[in-house]
Amino acid sequence: MPTFEYAPAPESRAVVDLQPSYGLFIGGEFVDPVDGTSMKTVNPATEEVLSEVAVGGAADVDRAVKAARRAYERTWSRMPAAERGKYLFRIARILQERGRELAVLESLDNGKPIRESRDVDVPLAAAHFFYHAGWADKLAWAGLHGAALGPDGVPLPLGVAGQVIPWNFPLLMLAWKVAPALATGNTVVLKPAETTPLTALLFADICRQADLPPGVVNIVTGAGATGAALVGHPDVDKVAFTGSTAVGREIARTVAGSRKKLTLELGGKAANIVFDDAAIDETVEGIVDGIFFNQGHVCCAGSRLLVQETIAEEVVGRLQQRMSQLRVGDPLDKNTDVGAVNSAEQLQRITDLAAVGDAEGAQRWTAPCPLPENGFWFSPTLFTNVSPAHTIARDEIFGPVLSVMTFRTPSEAVTKANTTPYGLSAGIWTEKGSRILWMADRLRAGVVWANTFNRFDPTSPFGGYKESGYGREGGRHGLAAYVKEA
Amino acid sequence: MAARLDVRKTYKLYVGGKFPRSESGRSYEVTDAKGRFVANAAKASRKDARDAVLAARAAFAGWSGATAYNRGQVLYRVAEVMEGRHAQFAEEVARAEGLTAAKARAVVDAAIDRWVWYAGWTDKVAQVVGAANPVAGPYFNLSVPEPTGVVAVLAPQASSLLGLVSVVAPVVAGGSTCVVLASERRPLPAVVLGEVLATSDVPGGVVNLLTGVTAETAPWLASHEDVDALDLAGAAPLPGEDPTVDWGALEAAAAATLTRVVRPAGSGASGEADGAVEPDWTVLPDGPRRVLAFMETKTVWHPKGR
C-alpha cells in the first residue's frame, strides 16, 4: 500500500477576532461579574492562553435569571410565534454566514480537528436552529400529549430555562439547548463549560446581530459553582443539563421536591457489536468513527467493541492497521483526524483509566503516531483481553480508548451490551436485516446505529435509557422538554 | 335457626403471582370509614419490597416482549374478570371509602372502564408518538416508544380502587412491570384486585401489590437500584390530613440511579416544594400521558443504499 505524505494545511486563525477578556452576556449586553473574578481559557493544543472570561457568581446568576424572566414576561411570551420563529431563522443564517469563524474558534478552544468543527459541529448547530425555527408557530400540531394549552390551543412554555452544557461540543450543545427552548417560547440562561466558553460568547454577538430582544438569551460563563447556582435558582422553571452522570445525579437531587422540569443527557459506555457477516471495511471505518471521532470525547462513543469470536483476530488486525494511519496533531490542520484532549484534567483521567486497564490485565496497543510536544495529547489506544468486569469496560473514559471483547451468539452480545448502568447508544454491524431488528429491540439504549455510528440530526430524537439520563433532544420528542404539563 | 357465621378472608400480599403473608410476620388493623375493625392486612417490610422488585424484574422480559395486541387482550381480560366480581368490589370500596352503595358501584364501573380504556392504548401509543424522522442524509431513521422497566407505584391514598387502577393500568399497558404500594388505610380493594389479576392471564410478577405503611416502604423502593421509575401519586395525603410521605425526599433518593419520577399533582410554583394533592380520578385521562411517562424513546438508524 502506498504511503501518502501530507504537507501541512493549516486553516487560518485570522478569521477569529479574540478579545483579551469577556464579561457576562446578560440582558443583551456584556457586563462585568458582580464579584469580579475571572478565569483563563487555553488552547489545549498549545497551552496558549486564548482569553480571560468572567466567572459568574450567585449574584450574577440571579441577575441573568431576572433578565430572562423580564424578557419572558414583557417580550418573548407576548410575541407572535411566527415572529419568534423568524428570529431563529435569522440566527441559523448568521451561524452559516459566520460558520468558518465559529469552526476555527471551536477548534482553538476545544482542540477538535477543524474538519469536524467545520463539517459537523457548526453545520449541525445551524441545522438545529433551522429545524426549530419552523416549529415555533406549529406547536399546536406537534402532538405534545399532556401539554398545558393556551386559549388558542397552543402548548404553553415553561418560562425561564437554566441550561448547563459540556465542553465536548460547545456550540452544538448550545444549539441543542437554546433552539428548542426559544422555539417553544421560553427564555434562557446558559452556562457554557468551564474550558470552552468562547463560541458561546461569540453566539452572544450573533444574538446581537440578529436583534434578538435583550434577555431572551443570557450567557453566564463560569465553573461548577456557577452551574449549581443556576440549577438551584428558585425562579428557574426548567433545567436542562448535558454532562457526566455524577453531576447529573447531583442536579436531579437539587431539583427533587420542586416543580422544575428536568432533562438530563448524561454519560454512556456504548457497545459497538460486530457480527462475522459484517461488511468489514465499512465496519472498521465505523469502529474508528465510533471511538476516535472528537478524540473519544463523546457521550455516545462506541467505547466497548464486541466482536464475534470467529473474526476477532481479523478485525483487531485491520483496526490496528487503520489506527496507524490516523493523523494526530494540530486541530487547525485540515488533514488532522484526531485533535487535542480538551484539558490537562481530562488527559489525566484518560491516562489514569488506561493505567488501570494495564493493572487489571488487559493488553494495551497504542497507535504509533508522533505527538506534539506542547498541549494535551493521547494516542489512539486499543485494549484487548478485556473482560466485562474490567474498569475500562465499565467506566466512561471519554477519550480515544477502545476496549475490545468477544462474543459467540447474538444473545450473548445482547447480554454483554446491556450489562452496564448506562444506556445511551449502541451499534450493530451485520448484513442480516432480521438480526439487526432483533438486536435493536433488545438493546437497552436510546439510540441504535445499525451499519453506521455517531450520526446526528435535528429531526432525530437523542437521549438515554437508565443512568444515561432522561428526556430527548431533537425531533418532535425534544419539544416536550420545554412545554408546560397540564 | 342460628345465623350462619361468615368465613372471613385473610388479606395478603400479591407478589410474583402468589399470595404470601409478609415475610416479617407483621400485620396491621384495617378499619372501615367509620373506624370499625374490618381485617388485619399484611404489613409489608423492606424484604417484601425487594422480593417484589425481583419478581417484577423477572417478569419484565416476557411482558415487554409480548406483542402490544396480546397485552391489550390481557388488560381487557382484567376488565372482564372484574365485571364478574362487581358486587364484591363495590362492597369493598363502600366499606373502605365510606361511600353509598350506588356511589361505590359507580366507582367500580369507572375502574373497569379504565382498564378497557388502557387496553385499547397498548397497540396505539407507538403509532401516536413514534416517528419516521426525515434526517438530512441517506438513512432510515425511526423512533419508537419502549417500556421503561420496573416501576414502583405509590397508589393513591383516597381512591382505593379507581385511583389504583388509574395508575397501574397505564404502567402495564406500556409494557413495564410494577411494584405497587396500596393505599395505606384503604388497602383491601387492592388485595381483591390482586385476586382478579391472578386469574386474568396477567403473568405473575407483572403487577405486585404490597399493603402496609407507605412512609416505611416507599424509601426502599425509591432508592432501589433495580427500580427504573417511580410514580408518587400516593404521596398525597387523605383529604384534610397532613402528608406522611415527603415526596421531595423520595425524588431525591431516586436521583441516585437516575430513576424516572412522576411527581404527585400539586399547584406550586416551579422553584418551591409544595403539598401534593390527589386528583379527581373519575375524570377520564387527557390522553396517554401516564402510559408515556413509563416509556423511553428508542431511535434506530440504518443507511440506505443499493
mmCIF file of C-alpha atoms in Angstrom, chain A residues 131 143 145-147 158 233-238 245 248-249 252-253 255-262 264 266 430 436-437 439-452 455-457 459-472 475-477 485-486, chain B residues 57 60 121 127-131 133-137 139-141 143-149 225 228 247-249 251-253 255-261 263-277 286-289 292 296-303:
data_model
loop_
_atom_site.group_PDB
_atom_site.id
_atom_site.type_symbol
_atom_site.label_atom_id
_atom_site.label_comp_id
_atom_site.label_asym_id
_atom_site.label_seq_id
_atom_site.Cartn_x
_atom_site.Cartn_y
_atom_site.Cartn_z
ATOM 1 C CA TYR A 131 -35.394 22.921 12.312
ATOM 2 C CA GLY A 143 -48.677 16.055 19.166
ATOM 3 C CA HIS A 145 -49.516 14.811 24.791
ATOM 4 C CA GLY A 146 -50.363 16.136 28.220
ATOM 5 C CA ALA A 147 -49.153 19.668 27.485
ATOM 6 C CA LEU A 158 -42.420 26.920 30.973
ATOM 7 C CA HIS A 233 -32.167 29.212 41.432
ATOM 8 C CA PRO A 234 -35.781 29.335 42.650
ATOM 9 C CA ASP A 235 -37.027 31.321 39.649
ATOM 10 C CA VAL A 236 -35.827 28.813 37.046
ATOM 11 C CA ASP A 237 -38.703 26.736 35.641
ATOM 12 C CA LYS A 238 -36.737 24.262 33.612
ATOM 13 C CA THR A 245 -23.719 11.061 35.227
ATOM 14 C CA GLY A 248 -26.493 14.699 36.619
ATOM 15 C CA ARG A 249 -27.284 12.858 39.843
ATOM 16 C CA ALA A 252 -31.567 15.566 39.980
ATOM 17 C CA ARG A 253 -31.143 15.721 43.758
ATOM 18 C CA VAL A 255 -34.275 19.728 41.664
ATOM 19 C CA ALA A 256 -36.081 17.000 43.667
ATOM 20 C CA GLY A 257 -39.161 18.207 45.502
ATOM 21 C CA SER A 258 -39.542 21.298 43.328
ATOM 22 C CA ARG A 259 -41.828 21.735 40.329
ATOM 23 C CA LYS A 260 -38.905 22.407 37.962
ATOM 24 C CA LYS A 261 -38.928 20.306 34.838
ATOM 25 C CA LEU A 262 -35.678 18.420 34.282
ATOM 26 C CA LEU A 264 -30.581 15.093 31.592
ATOM 27 C CA LEU A 266 -25.501 12.012 30.683
ATOM 28 C CA THR A 430 -24.215 -7.222 10.238
ATOM 29 C CA ILE A 436 -30.460 -6.006 13.125
ATOM 30 C CA LEU A 437 -34.114 -5.641 14.042
ATOM 31 C CA MET A 439 -30.893 -6.845 18.227
ATOM 32 C CA ALA A 440 -32.320 -3.308 18.065
ATOM 33 C CA ASP A 441 -35.389 -4.469 20.001
ATOM 34 C CA ARG A 442 -33.272 -5.886 22.802
ATOM 35 C CA LEU A 443 -30.540 -3.282 23.243
ATOM 36 C CA ARG A 444 -31.466 -1.015 26.158
ATOM 37 C CA ALA A 445 -30.223 2.206 24.605
ATOM 38 C CA GLY A 446 -31.816 5.395 23.357
ATOM 39 C CA VAL A 447 -30.047 5.441 20.007
ATOM 40 C CA VAL A 448 -29.166 2.366 17.973
ATOM 41 C CA TRP A 449 -26.947 2.784 14.937
ATOM 42 C CA ALA A 450 -27.020 -0.161 12.557
ATOM 43 C CA ASN A 451 -24.211 -0.320 9.991
ATOM 44 C CA THR A 452 -23.327 3.259 10.856
ATOM 45 C CA ARG A 455 -24.930 10.066 13.217
ATOM 46 C CA PHE A 456 -26.886 13.088 14.446
ATOM 47 C CA ASP A 457 -29.728 15.132 13.037
ATOM 48 C CA THR A 459 -35.092 15.744 13.430
ATOM 49 C CA SER A 460 -33.858 12.615 15.217
ATOM 50 C CA PRO A 461 -34.507 12.310 18.982
ATOM 51 C CA PHE A 462 -31.354 11.741 21.039
ATOM 52 C CA GLY A 463 -31.128 10.673 24.671
ATOM 53 C CA GLY A 464 -30.608 7.785 27.017
ATOM 54 C CA TYR A 465 -32.104 4.926 28.966
ATOM 55 C CA LYS A 466 -31.186 4.118 32.570
ATOM 56 C CA GLU A 467 -28.325 6.175 34.054
ATOM 57 C CA SER A 468 -27.633 7.928 30.748
ATOM 58 C CA GLY A 469 -30.400 10.323 31.732
ATOM 59 C CA TYR A 470 -33.930 11.163 30.663
ATOM 60 C CA GLY A 471 -35.728 13.265 28.125
ATOM 61 C CA ARG A 472 -34.912 13.590 24.440
ATOM 62 C CA GLY A 475 -37.283 15.888 16.778
ATOM 63 C CA ARG A 476 -40.868 16.275 17.902
ATOM 64 C CA HIS A 477 -39.894 14.461 21.102
ATOM 65 C CA GLU A 485 -47.583 19.969 31.546
ATOM 66 C CA ALA A 486 -51.312 20.206 32.173
ATOM 67 C CA ARG B 57 -37.743 -7.641 37.061
ATOM 68 C CA PHE B 60 -40.228 -7.767 32.544
ATOM 69 C CA TRP B 121 -53.901 2.067 24.144
ATOM 70 C CA GLN B 127 -48.203 4.976 16.224
ATOM 71 C CA VAL B 128 -49.247 8.090 18.102
ATOM 72 C CA VAL B 129 -45.824 9.043 19.475
ATOM 73 C CA GLY B 130 -43.456 7.116 17.225
ATOM 74 C CA ALA B 131 -41.887 8.903 14.287
ATOM 75 C CA ASN B 133 -37.588 11.135 11.156
ATOM 76 C CA PRO B 134 -36.653 12.968 7.943
ATOM 77 C CA VAL B 135 -32.909 13.210 8.574
ATOM 78 C CA ALA B 136 -30.712 15.132 6.146
ATOM 79 C CA GLY B 137 -28.962 12.108 4.693
ATOM 80 C CA TYR B 139 -30.711 6.987 6.344
ATOM 81 C CA PHE B 140 -33.766 5.153 7.545
ATOM 82 C CA ASN B 141 -34.487 6.737 10.934
ATOM 83 C CA SER B 143 -38.223 6.451 16.783
ATOM 84 C CA VAL B 144 -40.409 4.113 18.822
ATOM 85 C CA PRO B 145 -41.524 4.065 22.462
ATOM 86 C CA GLU B 146 -40.356 1.159 24.622
ATOM 87 C CA PRO B 147 -41.271 0.259 28.206
ATOM 88 C CA THR B 148 -39.000 1.729 30.882
ATOM 89 C CA GLY B 149 -38.696 -1.397 33.041
ATOM 90 C CA GLU B 225 -31.102 0.298 42.103
ATOM 91 C CA ASP B 228 -36.391 2.315 36.795
ATOM 92 C CA TRP B 247 -42.234 13.251 48.137
ATOM 93 C CA GLY B 248 -39.245 15.539 47.615
ATOM 94 C CA ALA B 249 -37.098 13.222 49.744
ATOM 95 C CA GLU B 251 -37.468 12.035 44.471
ATOM 96 C CA ALA B 252 -34.025 12.876 45.868
ATOM 97 C CA ALA B 253 -33.439 9.223 46.792
ATOM 98 C CA ALA B 255 -31.852 10.560 41.829
ATOM 99 C CA ALA B 256 -29.049 8.221 42.912
ATOM 100 C CA THR B 257 -29.733 5.931 39.965
ATOM 101 C CA LEU B 258 -31.494 8.471 37.731
ATOM 102 C CA THR B 259 -34.824 6.763 38.376
ATOM 103 C CA ARG B 260 -37.565 8.486 36.412
ATOM 104 C CA VAL B 261 -40.036 10.219 38.713
ATOM 105 C CA ARG B 263 -44.407 13.801 40.736
ATOM 106 C CA PRO B 264 -47.717 13.955 42.567
ATOM 107 C CA ALA B 265 -50.229 16.512 41.379
ATOM 108 C CA GLY B 266 -49.937 19.892 43.051
ATOM 109 C CA SER B 267 -50.035 23.531 42.193
ATOM 110 C CA GLY B 268 -46.839 25.095 43.497
ATOM 111 C CA ALA B 269 -44.578 27.445 41.588
ATOM 112 C CA SER B 270 -41.617 25.913 39.773
ATOM 113 C CA GLY B 271 -38.953 26.699 42.305
ATOM 114 C CA GLU B 272 -40.579 25.692 45.568
ATOM 115 C CA ALA B 273 -41.681 22.484 47.195
ATOM 116 C CA ASP B 274 -45.391 22.229 47.729
ATOM 117 C CA GLY B 275 -48.011 19.897 49.036
ATOM 118 C CA ALA B 276 -49.231 17.052 46.913
ATOM 119 C CA VAL B 277 -52.932 16.699 46.194
ATOM 120 C CA ASP B 286 -56.443 13.525 28.880
ATOM 121 C CA GLY B 287 -54.546 11.195 26.598
ATOM 122 C CA PRO B 288 -51.919 8.517 27.113
ATOM 123 C CA ARG B 289 -49.518 10.653 29.187
ATOM 124 C CA LEU B 292 -45.792 7.546 28.035
ATOM 125 C CA GLU B 296 -38.441 5.511 26.664
ATOM 126 C CA THR B 297 -37.866 6.646 23.103
ATOM 127 C CA LYS B 298 -35.533 4.474 21.072
ATOM 128 C CA THR B 299 -34.215 5.781 17.760
ATOM 129 C CA VAL B 300 -32.778 3.396 15.179
ATOM 130 C CA TRP B 301 -30.637 4.460 12.238
ATOM 131 C CA HIS B 302 -29.708 2.463 9.140
ATOM 132 C CA PRO B 303 -28.087 3.648 5.908
#
